[in-house]
Amino acid sequence: MNIVLFGPPGAGKGTQAKELAKHYNISHISTGDILRANVRDGTKLGIKAKEYMNKGELVPDEVLIGIIRDRIQQPDCKHGYMLDGYPRTIPQAEALKDILGKVGKPIDVVLNIEVPDKELIGRLSGRRMCSCGESYHMMFNPPLKQGICDVCGGKLYQRDDDKEEVVSQRLEVYAAKTKPLIDYYSNINILVNIDGTGTVESVFRQICDVLDSHQK
Ligand code: AP5
């Protein structure tokens, strides 16, 4: 199954994508994670991307299109993919259509996770990360020991772009540049809205119901 997981910053894309990819045995492709790994490793791409990410801006389309073109053709995507955080602009969606047409892996469904802005701000400001990739929320999903990762014992930190001033900019950029993709995918009848306001488990079940009925 080939899926795009869509939604504003903090909607729960990463949280759901990790579990869904395991459940359906498909590859999870998070452009945010790919960019952050490059920032961490100090690559040329990471140095360039950091400038945009820390301001809450989108990294230029041509950079992301190149990343996706390579990644979607990797062997682990042969059973399907779950795109998390891509596409984010109309040019990215157009480029994706072109790439997927060439490799014969069209999108089956775009899941649009809907959460009101007020809740998004609470989720992002309370999120804490570990360098091993685990993500927590101080209130909704706290670690067993404050500030320490349950999985690896690492020290938790706040993402630079989860600071208050950057969060509001990310939400503005989402409304201006990314939200128009809802109409883009509705118009071709592959968009399904998901109520993202319940618990992590209830949102997961809702998505599974949609995907299972799609597979029949
Ligand atoms: P990216 O990492 O993709 O950030 P994002 O889309 O803003 O998404 P987030 O990771 O903030 O949120 P999420 O929806 O994954 O929520 P999560 O599950 O973590 O991108 C970062 C930056 O990279 C961009 O700003 C941009 O600069 C650049 N970039 C990336 N892709 C790009 C592209 N295609 N083009 C250009 N630039 C690009 O959940 C959030 C919190 O809420 C967590 O603490 C979690 O525990 C909690 N939570 C989750 N679900 C629930 C729930 N149901 N109830 C309560 N709490 C919940």
Coordinates of C-alpha atoms and ligand atoms in Angstrom, one line a residue:
M1 CA 0.0 0.0 0.0
N2 CA 1.2 3.5 -0.9
I3 CA 0.2 6.2 1.5
V4 CA 0.7 9.9 2.1
L5 CA 0.3 11.0 5.7
F6 CA -0.7 14.6 5.6
G7 CA -1.5 17.2 8.3
P8 CA -0.2 20.3 10.1
P9 CA 2.9 20.3 12.4
G10 CA 2.1 18.3 15.5
A11 CA -0.9 16.5 14.0
G12 CA 0.7 13.2 15.0
K13 CA 2.1 12.1 11.6
G14 CA 5.4 10.8 13.0
T15 CA 3.7 9.1 15.9
Q16 CA 1.2 7.3 13.7
A17 CA 3.5 6.6 10.8
K18 CA 6.0 4.6 12.9
E19 CA 3.2 2.3 14.1
L20 CA 1.4 2.1 10.8
A21 CA 4.6 1.2 8.9
K22 CA 5.2 -1.7 11.3
H23 CA 1.6 -2.8 11.1
Y24 CA 1.4 -2.8 7.3
N25 CA 5.0 -3.8 6.7
I26 CA 5.7 -0.7 4.5
S27 CA 8.6 1.8 4.6
H28 CA 8.2 5.0 6.6
I29 CA 9.8 8.0 4.8
S30 CA 9.9 11.1 6.9
T31 CA 11.5 14.1 5.2
G32 CA 11.8 15.8 8.5
D33 CA 13.8 12.9 9.9
I34 CA 16.0 12.7 6.8
L35 CA 16.8 16.5 7.1
R36 CA 17.4 16.3 10.8
A37 CA 19.9 13.4 10.3
N38 CA 21.7 15.5 7.8
V39 CA 21.8 18.5 10.2
R40 CA 23.1 16.2 12.9
D41 CA 25.8 14.8 10.6
G42 CA 26.8 18.3 9.4
T43 CA 26.4 17.4 5.8
K44 CA 26.3 20.1 3.1
L45 CA 22.5 19.4 2.8
G46 CA 22.1 19.6 6.6
I47 CA 24.0 22.9 6.9
K48 CA 21.7 24.4 4.2
A49 CA 18.5 22.9 5.6
K50 CA 19.1 24.0 9.1
E51 CA 18.9 27.7 8.1
Y52 CA 15.3 27.1 6.9
M53 CA 14.2 24.6 9.6
N54 CA 15.2 26.8 12.5
K55 CA 13.1 29.7 11.2
G56 CA 10.1 27.5 10.6
E57 CA 10.4 27.8 6.8
L58 CA 10.3 25.1 4.2
V59 CA 13.5 23.8 2.7
P60 CA 13.5 24.6 -1.1
D61 CA 11.5 22.3 -3.3
E62 CA 14.3 21.2 -5.5
V63 CA 16.2 19.8 -2.5
L64 CA 13.2 17.8 -1.3
I65 CA 12.3 16.5 -4.7
G66 CA 15.8 15.1 -5.1
I67 CA 15.6 13.4 -1.7
I68 CA 12.3 11.8 -2.5
R69 CA 13.3 10.7 -6.0
D70 CA 16.2 8.7 -4.6
R71 CA 14.4 7.4 -1.5
I72 CA 11.3 6.1 -3.2
Q73 CA 13.3 3.9 -5.5
Q74 CA 15.1 2.1 -2.7
P75 CA 14.4 -1.7 -2.5
D76 CA 12.7 -1.4 0.9
C77 CA 9.8 0.6 -0.7
K78 CA 8.8 -2.4 -2.9
H79 CA 6.0 -3.5 -0.5
G80 CA 4.8 0.1 -0.2
Y81 CA 5.6 3.4 1.4
M82 CA 4.3 5.9 3.9
L83 CA 5.3 9.4 3.1
D84 CA 5.4 11.6 6.2
G85 CA 5.9 15.3 5.7
Y86 CA 6.1 15.2 1.9
P87 CA 4.7 16.7 -0.3
R88 CA 4.3 20.1 1.3
T89 CA 3.8 22.3 -1.7
I90 CA 2.0 22.0 -5.1
P91 CA 5.3 21.8 -7.0
Q92 CA 6.4 18.9 -4.7
A93 CA 3.1 17.2 -5.3
E94 CA 3.5 17.6 -9.1
A95 CA 7.0 16.3 -9.0
L96 CA 5.9 13.3 -6.9
K97 CA 3.2 12.5 -9.4
D98 CA 5.8 12.5 -12.1
I99 CA 8.3 10.3 -10.2
L100 CA 5.6 7.8 -9.1
G101 CA 4.3 7.5 -12.6
K102 CA 7.8 6.6 -13.8
V103 CA 8.4 4.0 -11.1
G104 CA 4.8 2.6 -11.2
K105 CA 4.0 3.2 -7.5
P106 CA 1.0 5.5 -7.5
I107 CA -0.5 6.8 -4.2
D108 CA -3.4 4.7 -3.0
V109 CA -4.6 7.1 -0.3
V110 CA -3.8 10.5 1.3
L111 CA -4.7 10.6 5.0
N112 CA -5.3 14.1 6.3
I113 CA -5.0 14.2 10.1
E114 CA -7.0 17.1 11.4
V115 CA -6.3 18.8 14.7
P116 CA -7.2 22.4 15.8
D117 CA -4.4 24.9 16.1
K118 CA -4.7 25.3 19.8
E119 CA -4.1 21.6 20.4
L120 CA -1.2 21.6 17.9
I121 CA 0.6 24.3 19.9
G122 CA 0.2 22.3 23.1
R123 CA 1.5 19.2 21.5
L124 CA 4.6 20.8 19.9
S125 CA 5.6 22.8 23.0
G126 CA 5.4 19.7 25.2
R127 CA 7.2 17.4 22.8
R128 CA 10.6 16.1 23.8
M129 CA 13.0 14.0 21.7
C130 CA 15.8 11.6 22.2
S131 CA 18.7 11.2 19.8
C132 CA 17.7 7.5 19.4
G133 CA 14.5 8.7 17.6
E134 CA 12.0 8.2 20.4
S135 CA 9.5 11.0 20.9
Y136 CA 7.6 11.9 24.1
H137 CA 5.1 14.4 25.3
M138 CA 5.5 15.9 28.8
M139 CA 1.8 15.5 29.5
F140 CA 0.3 13.0 26.9
N141 CA 3.2 10.5 26.7
P142 CA 5.7 11.2 29.4
P143 CA 8.9 9.1 29.9
L144 CA 9.0 6.9 33.1
K145 CA 11.8 9.1 34.5
Q146 CA 11.6 12.8 33.8
G147 CA 14.0 14.0 31.0
I148 CA 15.3 10.5 30.3
C149 CA 14.5 8.2 27.4
D150 CA 12.8 4.9 28.4
V151 CA 14.4 3.1 25.5
C152 CA 18.1 4.1 25.6
G153 CA 18.5 6.2 28.8
G154 CA 19.5 9.2 26.7
K155 CA 18.8 12.8 27.7
L156 CA 15.7 14.2 26.2
Y157 CA 15.8 17.6 24.5
Q158 CA 13.4 20.0 22.8
R159 CA 13.6 20.4 19.0
D160 CA 14.8 24.0 18.1
D161 CA 11.7 24.4 15.8
D162 CA 9.4 23.5 18.7
K163 CA 10.2 26.8 20.5
E164 CA 7.1 29.0 20.7
E165 CA 8.1 31.7 18.1
V166 CA 9.1 29.1 15.5
V167 CA 5.9 27.0 16.0
S168 CA 3.7 29.9 15.1
Q169 CA 5.7 30.5 11.9
R170 CA 5.4 26.8 11.0
L171 CA 1.7 26.9 11.4
E172 CA 1.5 30.0 9.1
V173 CA 3.7 28.3 6.5
Y174 CA 1.5 25.2 6.7
A175 CA -1.7 27.4 6.1
A176 CA -0.2 29.3 3.2
K177 CA 1.8 26.6 1.3
T178 CA 0.8 23.1 2.4
K179 CA -3.0 23.3 3.1
P180 CA -3.8 23.9 -0.6
L181 CA -2.8 20.3 -1.1
I182 CA -6.1 19.2 0.6
D183 CA -8.0 20.5 -2.4
Y184 CA -5.4 19.1 -4.8
Y185 CA -5.9 15.6 -3.5
S186 CA -9.6 15.9 -2.8
N187 CA -10.1 16.8 -6.5
I188 CA -8.6 13.5 -7.5
N189 CA -10.7 11.6 -4.9
I190 CA -7.8 10.1 -2.9
L191 CA -8.1 12.2 0.3
V192 CA -9.6 10.8 3.5
N193 CA -10.0 13.1 6.6
I194 CA -9.0 11.6 9.9
D195 CA -10.0 13.1 13.3
G196 CA -6.7 13.5 15.0
T197 CA -8.0 14.7 18.3
G198 CA -8.4 11.4 20.1
T199 CA -5.8 9.4 21.9
V200 CA -2.9 8.0 19.9
E201 CA -4.5 4.5 20.0
S202 CA -7.9 5.8 18.8
V203 CA -6.4 7.7 15.9
F204 CA -4.4 4.6 15.0
R205 CA -7.6 2.4 15.0
Q206 CA -9.4 5.0 12.9
I207 CA -6.6 5.0 10.3
C208 CA -6.5 1.2 10.3
D209 CA -10.2 1.0 9.6
V210 CA -9.7 3.3 6.6
L211 CA -6.7 1.4 5.3
D212 CA -8.2 -2.1 5.8
S213 CA -11.4 -1.1 3.9
H214 CA -9.1 0.3 1.2
Q215 CA -7.3 -3.0 0.9
K216 CA -10.4 -5.1 0.4
Ligands
AP5_1 P1 8.8 17.7 10.1 O1 9.7 16.9 11.0 O2 8.1 16.9 9.0 O3 7.8 18.5 11.0 P2 6.2 18.7 10.9 O4 5.5 18.3 9.7 O5 6.1 20.1 11.3 O6 5.7 17.6 11.9 P3 6.1 17.3 13.3 O7 7.2 16.3 13.4 O8 6.3 18.6 14.1 O9 4.7 16.8 13.9 P4 4.0 15.4 13.6 O10 2.7 15.6 12.8 O11 4.9 14.3 13.1 O12 3.6 15.1 15.1 P5 4.2 14.0 16.1 O13 3.7 12.7 15.8 O14 5.7 14.2 16.3 O15 9.6 18.9 9.4 C1 10.4 19.7 10.1 C2 11.0 20.8 9.2 O16 11.7 20.2 8.1 C3 9.9 21.7 8.4 O17 9.5 22.7 9.2 C4 10.7 22.1 7.2 O18 11.6 23.1 7.5 C5 11.5 20.9 6.9 N1 10.8 19.9 5.9 C6 10.4 18.7 6.2 N2 9.8 18.2 5.1 C7 9.8 19.1 4.2 C8 9.3 19.2 2.9 N3 8.6 18.2 2.3 N4 9.5 20.4 2.2 C9 10.2 21.4 2.7 N5 10.7 21.4 4.0 C10 10.5 20.3 4.7 O19 3.4 14.5 17.5 C11 3.7 15.8 18.1 C12 3.6 15.7 19.6 O20 2.2 15.3 19.9 C13 4.4 14.5 20.2 O21 4.9 15.0 21.4 C14 3.5 13.4 20.4 O22 3.8 12.5 21.5 C15 2.1 14.1 20.6 N6 1.0 13.4 20.1 C16 0.9 12.7 18.9 N7 -0.4 12.2 18.7 C17 -1.1 12.6 19.8 C18 -2.4 12.4 20.3 N8 -3.3 11.7 19.5 N9 -2.8 12.9 21.5 C19 -1.9 13.6 22.2 N10 -0.6 13.8 21.9 C20 -0.2 13.3 20.7

